């Protein structure tokens, strides 16, 4: 004979009365059971009625934990004491789950006290029902210990990190963010760690770029190191290169930036002066002001004349930096004279630069030996702080004394236009394709292609790179 109650749903006792609910299933309309269950776990019935499925058995622990955090955590006595950095910090065990380190320390201490393994204790805590959580008698305060050897972690930074166990929007001062980041790393507090990274990416300055970059390398945080590299690509010449903070830039970072095709510079000579200044500041650690070009020239010329600075012991390790520069694109006779008397570059480098210019002049300006626009092109940049029209520009009539002039009516040019700006912490990049175009004096050949952009970012870093191919 078939069981007439075959389809009856199994139900489970909730609380201390003979009420029932369906285990491991979403809400199915049993309001009496739902009401009794809410009373058992201490949650508001009206709130649950807005979404009864929250009390599905598989979700109840998360809901209960969140409910305790929001409503009753401040009224309960601390039940965990953390001894660290010579201080004692009162915590609640319900908040420890945000930190993998504190959770492991707590489980290990609990296992030691109960004689069970840490894995067994973790399983027991994970499998506890809401009824047991509610009815369990208060546990004895437990002390856990954490030793920190990282000098970047200060008491203030560590206290800020612990405060984040309770409040998600604690203000982090930019001066303390490195210490909070280090604390979050030690605590294995991933949410706080990523928040610190975001603050650092949005707070890059000439004074902070070094420490933020080194922190990104230390913790292998690629998005932070990439943000530092990108920021320095735009600001090395127009900003950092005008301050003594340039001294702090690590050589590894400077080398990466000098190799980048996105590097912004007003001209190749501006980039050369910035790189020479970095070397000068490395060699003169007490200098607190930016020297002029004549002072740097006097300094480098003071070394023995038997060999140039880059060929001496102090300069050989710096050679990769200057190999990144496009010295063949320095064309001013006055600037070339300065290079010759600087006693900085090997004679073979200077001869190669002069030979490049001679060949270009012999062929009417064609750069027959240049092919790659990303690594060899002549580059110029504009730093735009306001919206301007082309008709607003006043072109200077001054012509440099040693500037070459082409008498050709037409010129074949391979070029690219690029514009970059920072918006809401992210770099926007606009660029044309690599264009090969014949320029002349009459329309339409007298105008380049137009790069049109739409952005609210400022300043805008606009760059123009070109090569004169063989016509």
Short mmCIF file of C-alpha atoms in Angstrom, two decimals:
data_model
loop_
_atom_site.label_atom_id
_atom_site.label_comp_id
_atom_site.label_asym_id
_atom_site.label_seq_id
_atom_site.Cartn_x
_atom_site.Cartn_y
_atom_site.Cartn_z
CA UNK A 1 0.00 0.00 0.00
CA UNK A 2 1.43 3.39 -0.98
CA UNK A 3 2.36 5.78 1.77
CA UNK A 4 -0.31 8.56 1.74
CA UNK A 5 2.26 11.01 3.17
CA UNK A 6 4.90 10.33 0.54
CA UNK A 7 4.88 13.87 -0.79
CA UNK A 8 4.93 15.52 2.61
CA UNK A 9 7.97 17.74 2.95
CA UNK A 10 10.41 16.92 5.73
CA UNK A 11 10.67 19.68 8.30
CA UNK A 12 13.12 20.42 11.07
CA UNK A 13 12.68 21.74 14.62
CA UNK A 14 13.58 25.39 15.00
CA UNK A 15 14.12 26.92 18.43
CA UNK A 16 12.76 25.42 21.62
CA UNK A 17 9.18 24.84 20.44
CA UNK A 18 7.68 22.17 18.21
CA UNK A 19 7.79 24.27 15.05
CA UNK A 20 9.31 23.15 11.81
CA UNK A 21 10.98 24.40 8.67
CA UNK A 22 12.19 22.84 5.42
CA UNK A 23 15.98 22.29 5.53
CA UNK A 24 18.32 23.33 2.73
CA UNK A 25 15.45 24.67 0.62
CA UNK A 26 14.29 28.21 -0.24
CA UNK A 27 11.13 29.55 1.46
CA UNK A 28 8.00 27.65 0.37
CA UNK A 29 5.19 29.58 2.12
CA UNK A 30 5.31 28.17 5.68
CA UNK A 31 4.85 31.50 7.51
CA UNK A 32 4.50 29.88 10.93
CA UNK A 33 7.81 28.07 10.54
CA UNK A 34 9.42 31.21 9.14
CA UNK A 35 8.25 33.29 12.10
CA UNK A 36 9.52 30.71 14.57
CA UNK A 37 12.88 30.47 12.82
CA UNK A 38 13.31 34.26 12.87
CA UNK A 39 12.67 34.22 16.60
CA UNK A 40 15.21 31.42 17.07
CA UNK A 41 18.06 33.19 15.31
CA UNK A 42 17.10 36.65 16.57
CA UNK A 43 16.34 38.41 13.27
CA UNK A 44 13.47 40.70 12.31
CA UNK A 45 10.49 38.91 10.75
CA UNK A 46 9.41 41.94 8.69
CA UNK A 47 12.87 42.28 7.18
CA UNK A 48 12.94 38.61 6.25
CA UNK A 49 9.52 38.82 4.62
CA UNK A 50 11.03 41.15 2.02
CA UNK A 51 13.27 38.26 0.93
CA UNK A 52 12.43 34.96 2.69
CA UNK A 53 15.00 33.00 0.67
CA UNK A 54 17.71 34.65 2.77
CA UNK A 55 17.02 32.03 5.44
CA UNK A 56 17.82 29.11 3.17
CA UNK A 57 20.06 26.89 5.30
CA UNK A 58 23.02 27.34 2.95
CA UNK A 59 22.85 31.14 3.34
CA UNK A 60 21.83 31.63 6.95
CA UNK A 61 25.34 31.84 8.42
CA UNK A 62 26.32 34.72 6.11
CA UNK A 63 23.09 36.55 6.87
CA UNK A 64 23.43 36.03 10.60
CA UNK A 65 27.04 37.23 10.63
CA UNK A 66 26.14 40.36 8.70
CA UNK A 67 23.18 41.00 10.99
CA UNK A 68 25.36 40.74 14.08
CA UNK A 69 27.97 43.04 12.54
CA UNK A 70 25.49 45.76 11.74
CA UNK A 71 23.26 45.68 14.84
CA UNK A 72 24.91 44.21 17.88
CA UNK A 73 28.67 44.13 17.49
CA UNK A 74 29.19 47.35 19.41
CA UNK A 75 27.09 46.13 22.35
CA UNK A 76 29.03 42.92 22.87
CA UNK A 77 32.13 42.52 24.98
CA UNK A 78 35.35 41.78 23.03
CA UNK A 79 36.16 38.08 23.13
CA UNK A 80 39.60 38.10 21.43
CA UNK A 81 42.74 39.94 22.54
CA UNK A 82 45.47 40.48 19.96
CA UNK A 83 48.93 41.14 21.37
CA UNK A 84 51.07 42.84 18.76
CA UNK A 85 53.69 45.61 18.58
CA UNK A 86 53.78 45.92 22.38
CA UNK A 87 50.04 46.64 22.60
CA UNK A 88 46.85 44.72 23.27
CA UNK A 89 43.96 45.12 20.85
CA UNK A 90 40.42 44.07 21.86
CA UNK A 91 38.56 42.40 18.98
CA UNK A 92 35.46 40.34 18.28
CA UNK A 93 35.89 36.90 16.76
CA UNK A 94 33.01 37.50 14.34
CA UNK A 95 35.14 40.14 12.61
CA UNK A 96 38.29 38.05 12.26
CA UNK A 97 37.12 36.28 9.10
CA UNK A 98 38.09 39.35 7.01
CA UNK A 99 41.74 38.68 7.88
CA UNK A 100 43.18 35.32 6.90
CA UNK A 101 46.09 35.81 9.30
CA UNK A 102 43.92 36.55 12.34
CA UNK A 103 41.55 33.71 11.46
CA UNK A 104 44.43 31.23 11.33
CA UNK A 105 45.83 32.51 14.63
CA UNK A 106 42.41 32.24 16.29
CA UNK A 107 41.77 28.71 14.99
CA UNK A 108 45.23 27.61 16.09
CA UNK A 109 44.69 29.04 19.59
CA UNK A 110 41.22 27.49 19.79
CA UNK A 111 42.55 24.12 18.67
CA UNK A 112 45.29 24.26 21.28
CA UNK A 113 42.72 24.96 23.98
CA UNK A 114 40.34 22.16 22.93
CA UNK A 115 42.91 19.56 22.00
CA UNK A 116 41.56 19.34 18.44
CA UNK A 117 43.33 20.08 15.19
CA UNK A 118 42.89 23.49 13.57
CA UNK A 119 41.11 21.88 10.60
CA UNK A 120 38.63 20.14 12.90
CA UNK A 121 37.89 23.38 14.73
CA UNK A 122 37.42 25.21 11.43
CA UNK A 123 35.01 22.53 10.22
CA UNK A 124 33.02 22.64 13.45
CA UNK A 125 32.71 26.43 13.31
CA UNK A 126 31.69 26.32 9.66
CA UNK A 127 29.01 23.67 10.27
CA UNK A 128 27.42 25.35 13.28
CA UNK A 129 23.69 25.96 12.88
CA UNK A 130 22.18 29.38 13.64
CA UNK A 131 20.36 27.87 16.63
CA UNK A 132 23.66 26.81 18.18
CA UNK A 133 25.19 30.18 17.47
CA UNK A 134 22.29 31.87 19.28
CA UNK A 135 22.15 29.49 22.24
CA UNK A 136 25.90 29.01 22.75
CA UNK A 137 27.17 30.39 26.06
CA UNK A 138 29.75 33.18 25.83
CA UNK A 139 33.24 31.86 25.29
CA UNK A 140 36.20 32.81 27.44
CA UNK A 141 38.31 35.65 26.06
CA UNK A 142 41.14 34.23 24.01
CA UNK A 143 44.55 35.84 23.43
CA UNK A 144 46.36 35.51 20.11
CA UNK A 145 49.84 36.75 19.28
CA UNK A 146 51.26 38.31 16.10
CA UNK A 147 54.88 39.33 15.56
CA UNK A 148 55.61 41.98 12.92
CA UNK A 149 59.12 42.63 11.62
CA UNK A 150 58.22 44.97 8.74
CA UNK A 151 59.55 48.50 9.54
CA UNK A 152 56.86 49.97 7.25
CA UNK A 153 54.16 48.98 9.76
CA UNK A 154 53.59 51.68 12.40
CA UNK A 155 51.19 51.56 15.34
CA UNK A 156 48.98 54.18 13.71
CA UNK A 157 48.87 52.27 10.41
CA UNK A 158 48.19 48.95 12.15
CA UNK A 159 45.41 50.52 14.24
CA UNK A 160 43.87 51.89 11.05
CA UNK A 161 43.97 48.43 9.49
CA UNK A 162 42.25 46.87 12.52
CA UNK A 163 39.61 49.61 12.47
CA UNK A 164 38.74 48.43 8.95
CA UNK A 165 37.55 45.15 10.47
CA UNK A 166 34.58 47.14 11.77
CA UNK A 167 34.22 50.14 9.45
CA UNK A 168 34.62 49.84 5.70
CA UNK A 169 35.06 53.56 4.94
CA UNK A 170 37.75 54.63 7.40
CA UNK A 171 39.72 57.57 6.01
CA UNK A 172 43.31 56.69 5.11
CA UNK A 173 45.81 59.55 5.08
CA UNK A 174 48.10 59.51 2.05
CA UNK A 175 51.10 59.82 4.40
CA UNK A 176 50.04 56.61 6.21
CA UNK A 177 48.91 54.55 3.22
CA UNK A 178 52.22 52.66 2.85
CA UNK A 179 52.00 51.52 6.48
CA UNK A 180 48.35 50.53 6.10
CA UNK A 181 49.21 48.64 2.91
CA UNK A 182 51.97 46.75 4.73
CA UNK A 183 49.60 46.02 7.62
CA UNK A 184 46.92 44.74 5.23
CA UNK A 185 49.51 42.48 3.59
CA UNK A 186 50.58 41.00 6.93
CA UNK A 187 46.96 40.55 8.03
CA UNK A 188 46.06 39.13 4.59
CA UNK A 189 43.19 41.60 4.50
CA UNK A 190 42.56 41.64 0.74
CA UNK A 191 39.76 44.24 0.64
CA UNK A 192 41.82 46.77 2.59
CA UNK A 193 44.95 45.98 0.54
CA UNK A 194 43.16 46.74 -2.74
CA UNK A 195 41.71 49.93 -1.30
CA UNK A 196 45.24 51.10 -0.38
CA UNK A 197 46.43 50.29 -3.91
CA UNK A 198 43.62 52.40 -5.38
CA UNK A 199 44.48 55.32 -3.08
CA UNK A 200 48.14 55.13 -4.11
CA UNK A 201 47.33 54.98 -7.82
CA UNK A 202 45.23 58.14 -7.46
CA UNK A 203 47.78 59.89 -5.23
CA UNK A 204 50.94 59.71 -7.34
CA UNK A 205 53.19 62.78 -7.02
CA UNK A 206 56.84 63.63 -7.55
CA UNK A 207 57.52 62.93 -3.87
CA UNK A 208 55.57 59.66 -3.62
CA UNK A 209 56.38 57.97 -6.95
CA UNK A 210 59.50 56.18 -5.67
CA UNK A 211 57.98 54.62 -2.53
CA UNK A 212 54.74 53.68 -4.26
CA UNK A 213 56.63 52.02 -7.11
CA UNK A 214 58.89 50.08 -4.72
CA UNK A 215 55.82 48.96 -2.76
CA UNK A 216 54.25 47.68 -5.98
CA UNK A 217 57.42 45.71 -6.72
CA UNK A 218 57.67 44.38 -3.15
CA UNK A 219 54.12 43.02 -3.12
CA UNK A 220 54.11 42.10 -6.82
CA UNK A 221 51.13 44.41 -7.41
CA UNK A 222 51.34 44.85 -11.16
CA UNK A 223 48.54 47.39 -11.49
CA UNK A 224 50.37 49.71 -9.06
CA UNK A 225 53.76 49.42 -10.77
CA UNK A 226 52.11 49.94 -14.16
CA UNK A 227 50.33 53.05 -12.87
CA UNK A 228 53.65 54.43 -11.59
CA UNK A 229 55.35 53.79 -14.92
CA UNK A 230 52.51 55.40 -16.86
CA UNK A 231 52.43 58.46 -14.60
CA UNK A 232 56.17 58.95 -14.94
CA UNK A 233 56.02 58.58 -18.73
CA UNK A 234 53.84 61.70 -18.80
CA UNK A 235 55.50 63.68 -16.01
CA UNK A 236 59.22 62.89 -16.14
CA UNK A 237 60.15 65.89 -18.31
CA UNK A 238 57.49 68.54 -17.57
CA UNK A 239 57.21 67.96 -13.80
CA UNK A 240 59.66 65.62 -12.05
CA UNK A 241 62.55 66.85 -14.19
CA UNK A 242 62.13 70.32 -12.66
CA UNK A 243 62.44 69.15 -9.03
CA UNK A 244 65.06 67.55 -6.80
CA UNK A 245 62.63 64.64 -6.33
CA UNK A 246 64.10 63.41 -9.63
CA UNK A 247 67.00 62.06 -7.56
CA UNK A 248 64.70 59.50 -5.93
CA UNK A 249 63.62 57.81 -9.17
CA UNK A 250 65.10 54.27 -9.19
CA UNK A 251 67.34 53.56 -12.17
CA UNK A 252 65.26 50.51 -13.11
CA UNK A 253 62.10 52.62 -13.31
CA UNK A 254 63.85 55.40 -15.22
CA UNK A 255 65.14 52.87 -17.75
CA UNK A 256 61.65 51.45 -18.34
CA UNK A 257 60.23 54.92 -18.89
CA UNK A 258 63.00 56.02 -21.26
CA UNK A 259 62.33 52.95 -23.42
CA UNK A 260 58.59 53.58 -23.64
CA UNK A 261 57.22 54.84 -26.98
CA UNK A 262 54.56 56.72 -24.97
CA UNK A 263 57.12 58.88 -23.16
CA UNK A 264 56.19 62.56 -23.33
CA UNK A 265 58.87 65.18 -23.95
CA UNK A 266 58.93 68.66 -25.42
CA UNK A 267 61.95 67.68 -27.52
CA UNK A 268 64.83 65.22 -27.49
CA UNK A 269 67.13 67.83 -25.98
CA UNK A 270 64.70 68.37 -23.08
CA UNK A 271 64.80 64.63 -22.39
CA UNK A 272 68.59 64.62 -22.54
CA UNK A 273 68.81 67.47 -20.02
CA UNK A 274 66.43 65.64 -17.67
CA UNK A 275 68.50 62.45 -17.84
CA UNK A 276 71.75 64.37 -17.30
CA UNK A 277 70.15 66.08 -14.31
CA UNK A 278 69.25 62.69 -12.82
CA UNK A 279 72.91 61.65 -13.09
CA UNK A 280 74.06 64.96 -11.58
CA UNK A 281 71.72 64.55 -8.59
CA UNK A 282 72.91 60.98 -8.05
CA UNK A 283 76.49 62.21 -7.88
CA UNK A 284 75.63 65.25 -5.72
CA UNK A 285 73.39 63.92 -2.97
CA UNK A 286 73.59 67.13 -0.94
CA UNK A 287 72.31 69.34 -3.76
CA UNK A 288 68.92 70.80 -2.82
CA UNK A 289 68.34 73.02 -5.85
CA UNK A 290 68.15 72.36 -9.57
CA UNK A 291 71.39 73.42 -11.33
CA UNK A 292 71.30 75.16 -14.68
CA UNK A 293 72.78 73.60 -17.79
CA UNK A 294 76.05 75.51 -17.43
CA UNK A 295 76.57 74.16 -13.89
CA UNK A 296 76.02 70.58 -15.08
CA UNK A 297 78.39 71.15 -18.00
CA UNK A 298 81.06 72.43 -15.60
CA UNK A 299 80.59 69.41 -13.34
CA UNK A 300 80.91 66.77 -16.06
CA UNK A 301 83.77 68.62 -17.72
CA UNK A 302 85.71 68.45 -14.44
CA UNK A 303 86.34 64.72 -14.84
CA UNK A 304 89.65 63.58 -16.37
CA UNK A 305 89.77 64.18 -20.12
CA UNK A 306 91.45 60.86 -20.87
CA UNK A 307 88.00 59.32 -21.31
CA UNK A 308 84.40 60.53 -21.19
CA UNK A 309 82.14 60.12 -18.16
CA UNK A 310 80.18 57.15 -19.58
CA UNK A 311 83.40 55.20 -20.15
CA UNK A 312 84.61 55.71 -16.59
CA UNK A 313 83.77 53.31 -13.76
CA UNK A 314 81.11 55.64 -12.37
CA UNK A 315 79.35 55.96 -15.70
CA UNK A 316 79.45 52.52 -17.30
CA UNK A 317 76.37 51.27 -15.43
CA UNK A 318 74.44 54.30 -16.75
CA UNK A 319 75.10 53.58 -20.40
CA UNK A 320 71.77 51.67 -20.93
CA UNK A 321 69.87 54.83 -19.97
CA UNK A 322 71.49 56.97 -22.64
CA UNK A 323 71.21 54.26 -25.28
CA UNK A 324 67.44 54.79 -24.98
CA UNK A 325 67.76 58.42 -26.08
CA UNK A 326 67.46 59.41 -29.74
CA UNK A 327 70.50 61.65 -29.80
CA UNK A 328 70.44 61.74 -33.62
CA UNK A 329 67.30 63.87 -33.28
CA UNK A 330 69.15 66.73 -31.61
CA UNK A 331 69.69 69.00 -34.60
CA UNK A 332 70.41 72.45 -33.18
CA UNK A 333 73.99 73.47 -33.81
CA UNK A 334 74.17 75.14 -30.39
CA UNK A 335 72.98 71.98 -28.63
CA UNK A 336 75.41 69.83 -30.59
CA UNK A 337 78.26 72.11 -29.55
CA UNK A 338 77.26 71.61 -25.93
CA UNK A 339 77.33 67.82 -26.37
CA UNK A 340 80.80 68.01 -27.86
CA UNK A 341 82.23 70.00 -24.92
CA UNK A 342 80.35 68.12 -22.19
CA UNK A 343 82.91 65.29 -21.91
CA UNK A 344 80.04 62.90 -21.23
CA UNK A 345 79.55 60.78 -24.37
CA UNK A 346 82.07 58.54 -26.14
CA UNK A 347 83.65 60.09 -29.23
CA UNK A 348 82.15 57.29 -31.36
CA UNK A 349 78.64 58.38 -30.30
CA UNK A 350 79.28 61.99 -31.28
CA UNK A 351 80.74 60.94 -34.64
CA UNK A 352 77.67 58.79 -35.31
CA UNK A 353 75.34 61.72 -34.56
CA UNK A 354 77.27 64.06 -36.86
CA UNK A 355 77.41 61.43 -39.63
CA UNK A 356 73.64 60.96 -39.37
CA UNK A 357 73.07 64.70 -39.82
CA UNK A 358 75.55 64.92 -42.69
CA UNK A 359 73.87 62.06 -44.56
CA UNK A 360 70.43 63.63 -44.04
CA UNK A 361 71.66 67.00 -45.39
CA UNK A 362 73.36 65.30 -48.32
CA UNK A 363 70.06 63.64 -49.28
CA UNK A 364 67.99 66.79 -48.90
CA UNK A 365 66.71 65.94 -45.41
CA UNK A 366 65.75 62.29 -46.04
CA UNK A 367 66.37 60.05 -43.01
CA UNK A 368 67.36 56.97 -44.95
CA UNK A 369 68.75 55.15 -41.91
CA UNK A 370 65.59 55.56 -39.81
CA UNK A 371 62.76 53.03 -40.10
CA UNK A 372 60.95 52.51 -36.77
CA UNK A 373 58.59 55.31 -35.74
CA UNK A 374 58.28 54.00 -32.15
CA UNK A 375 62.01 53.99 -31.39
CA UNK A 376 63.70 56.36 -33.88
CA UNK A 377 61.28 59.15 -34.78
CA UNK A 378 61.83 62.81 -34.00
CA UNK A 379 59.39 63.72 -31.22
CA UNK A 380 57.93 66.98 -30.00
CA UNK A 381 55.30 67.59 -27.33
CA UNK A 382 52.83 70.21 -26.14
CA UNK A 383 51.48 70.49 -22.61
CA UNK A 384 47.92 71.84 -22.92
CA UNK A 385 46.35 73.18 -19.71
CA UNK A 386 43.39 74.85 -21.38
CA UNK A 387 41.29 74.49 -24.50
CA UNK A 388 42.78 76.45 -27.39
CA UNK A 389 42.11 76.91 -31.09
CA UNK A 390 44.76 76.81 -33.75
CA UNK A 391 43.96 80.44 -34.55
CA UNK A 392 44.96 81.44 -30.99
CA UNK A 393 48.58 80.38 -31.40
CA UNK A 394 51.11 83.09 -31.99
CA UNK A 395 53.95 81.60 -34.02
CA UNK A 396 57.40 82.93 -33.22
CA UNK A 397 59.36 84.42 -36.10
CA UNK A 398 62.67 83.69 -34.41
CA UNK A 399 64.87 81.30 -36.37
CA UNK A 400 67.75 79.58 -34.58
CA UNK A 401 71.19 80.55 -35.81
CA UNK A 402 72.20 77.04 -36.84
CA UNK A 403 68.81 75.70 -38.00
CA UNK A 404 68.89 74.00 -41.42
CA UNK A 405 66.31 75.09 -44.00
CA UNK A 406 64.94 72.85 -46.77
CA UNK A 407 64.29 74.37 -50.21
CA UNK A 408 62.11 71.46 -51.35
CA UNK A 409 58.59 72.25 -52.51
CA UNK A 410 57.35 68.89 -51.22
CA UNK A 411 58.40 66.52 -48.47
CA UNK A 412 57.36 62.92 -47.72
CA UNK A 413 56.69 62.51 -43.98
CA UNK A 414 55.84 59.46 -41.91
CA UNK A 415 54.19 60.61 -38.69
CA UNK A 416 51.90 59.85 -35.79
CA UNK A 417 49.91 62.15 -33.47
CA UNK A 418 49.17 61.08 -29.91
CA UNK A 419 47.28 62.69 -27.00
CA UNK A 420 47.03 61.39 -23.44
CA UNK A 421 45.23 62.63 -20.33
CA UNK A 422 44.19 61.37 -16.89
CA UNK A 423 40.46 61.03 -16.14
CA UNK A 424 39.15 59.53 -12.88
CA UNK A 425 42.44 57.81 -12.16
CA UNK A 426 42.68 56.17 -15.59
CA UNK A 427 44.79 57.28 -18.54
CA UNK A 428 42.96 57.98 -21.77
CA UNK A 429 45.06 57.62 -24.91
CA UNK A 430 44.15 58.89 -28.37
CA UNK A 431 46.32 58.38 -31.43
CA UNK A 432 46.29 58.33 -35.18
CA UNK A 433 47.65 55.43 -37.16
CA UNK A 434 51.15 55.75 -38.55
CA UNK A 435 50.55 57.97 -41.57
CA UNK A 436 52.79 58.53 -44.57
CA UNK A 437 51.91 61.78 -46.33
CA UNK A 438 53.50 64.16 -48.83
CA UNK A 439 53.55 67.72 -47.50
CA UNK A 440 53.77 70.86 -49.64
CA UNK A 441 53.12 74.59 -49.40
CA UNK A 442 49.65 74.60 -50.95
CA UNK A 443 46.33 73.09 -49.86
CA UNK A 444 45.46 70.35 -49.12
CA UNK A 445 48.99 68.96 -48.81
CA UNK A 446 50.09 71.63 -46.34
CA UNK A 447 48.00 70.15 -43.50
CA UNK A 448 48.40 66.94 -41.54
CA UNK A 449 45.60 64.64 -40.54
CA UNK A 450 43.60 65.87 -37.56
CA UNK A 451 43.41 63.93 -34.30
CA UNK A 452 40.01 64.68 -32.78
CA UNK A 453 39.42 63.77 -29.14
CA UNK A 454 36.61 64.11 -26.62
CA UNK A 455 37.71 64.25 -22.99
CA UNK A 456 37.27 66.18 -19.78
CA UNK A 457 40.84 65.48 -18.68
CA UNK A 458 43.45 68.17 -18.10
CA UNK A 459 46.28 68.64 -18.76
CA UNK A 460 46.49 66.99 -22.16
CA UNK A 461 49.89 65.65 -23.25
CA UNK A 462 50.03 65.99 -27.04
CA UNK A 463 52.95 64.45 -28.95
CA UNK A 464 53.99 64.51 -32.58
CA UNK A 465 56.52 61.97 -33.88
CA UNK A 466 57.85 61.93 -37.42
CA UNK A 467 60.48 60.59 -39.80
CA UNK A 468 61.48 61.92 -43.23
CA UNK A 469 61.61 58.75 -45.38
CA UNK A 470 63.48 58.64 -48.66
CA UNK A 471 61.36 60.61 -51.11
#
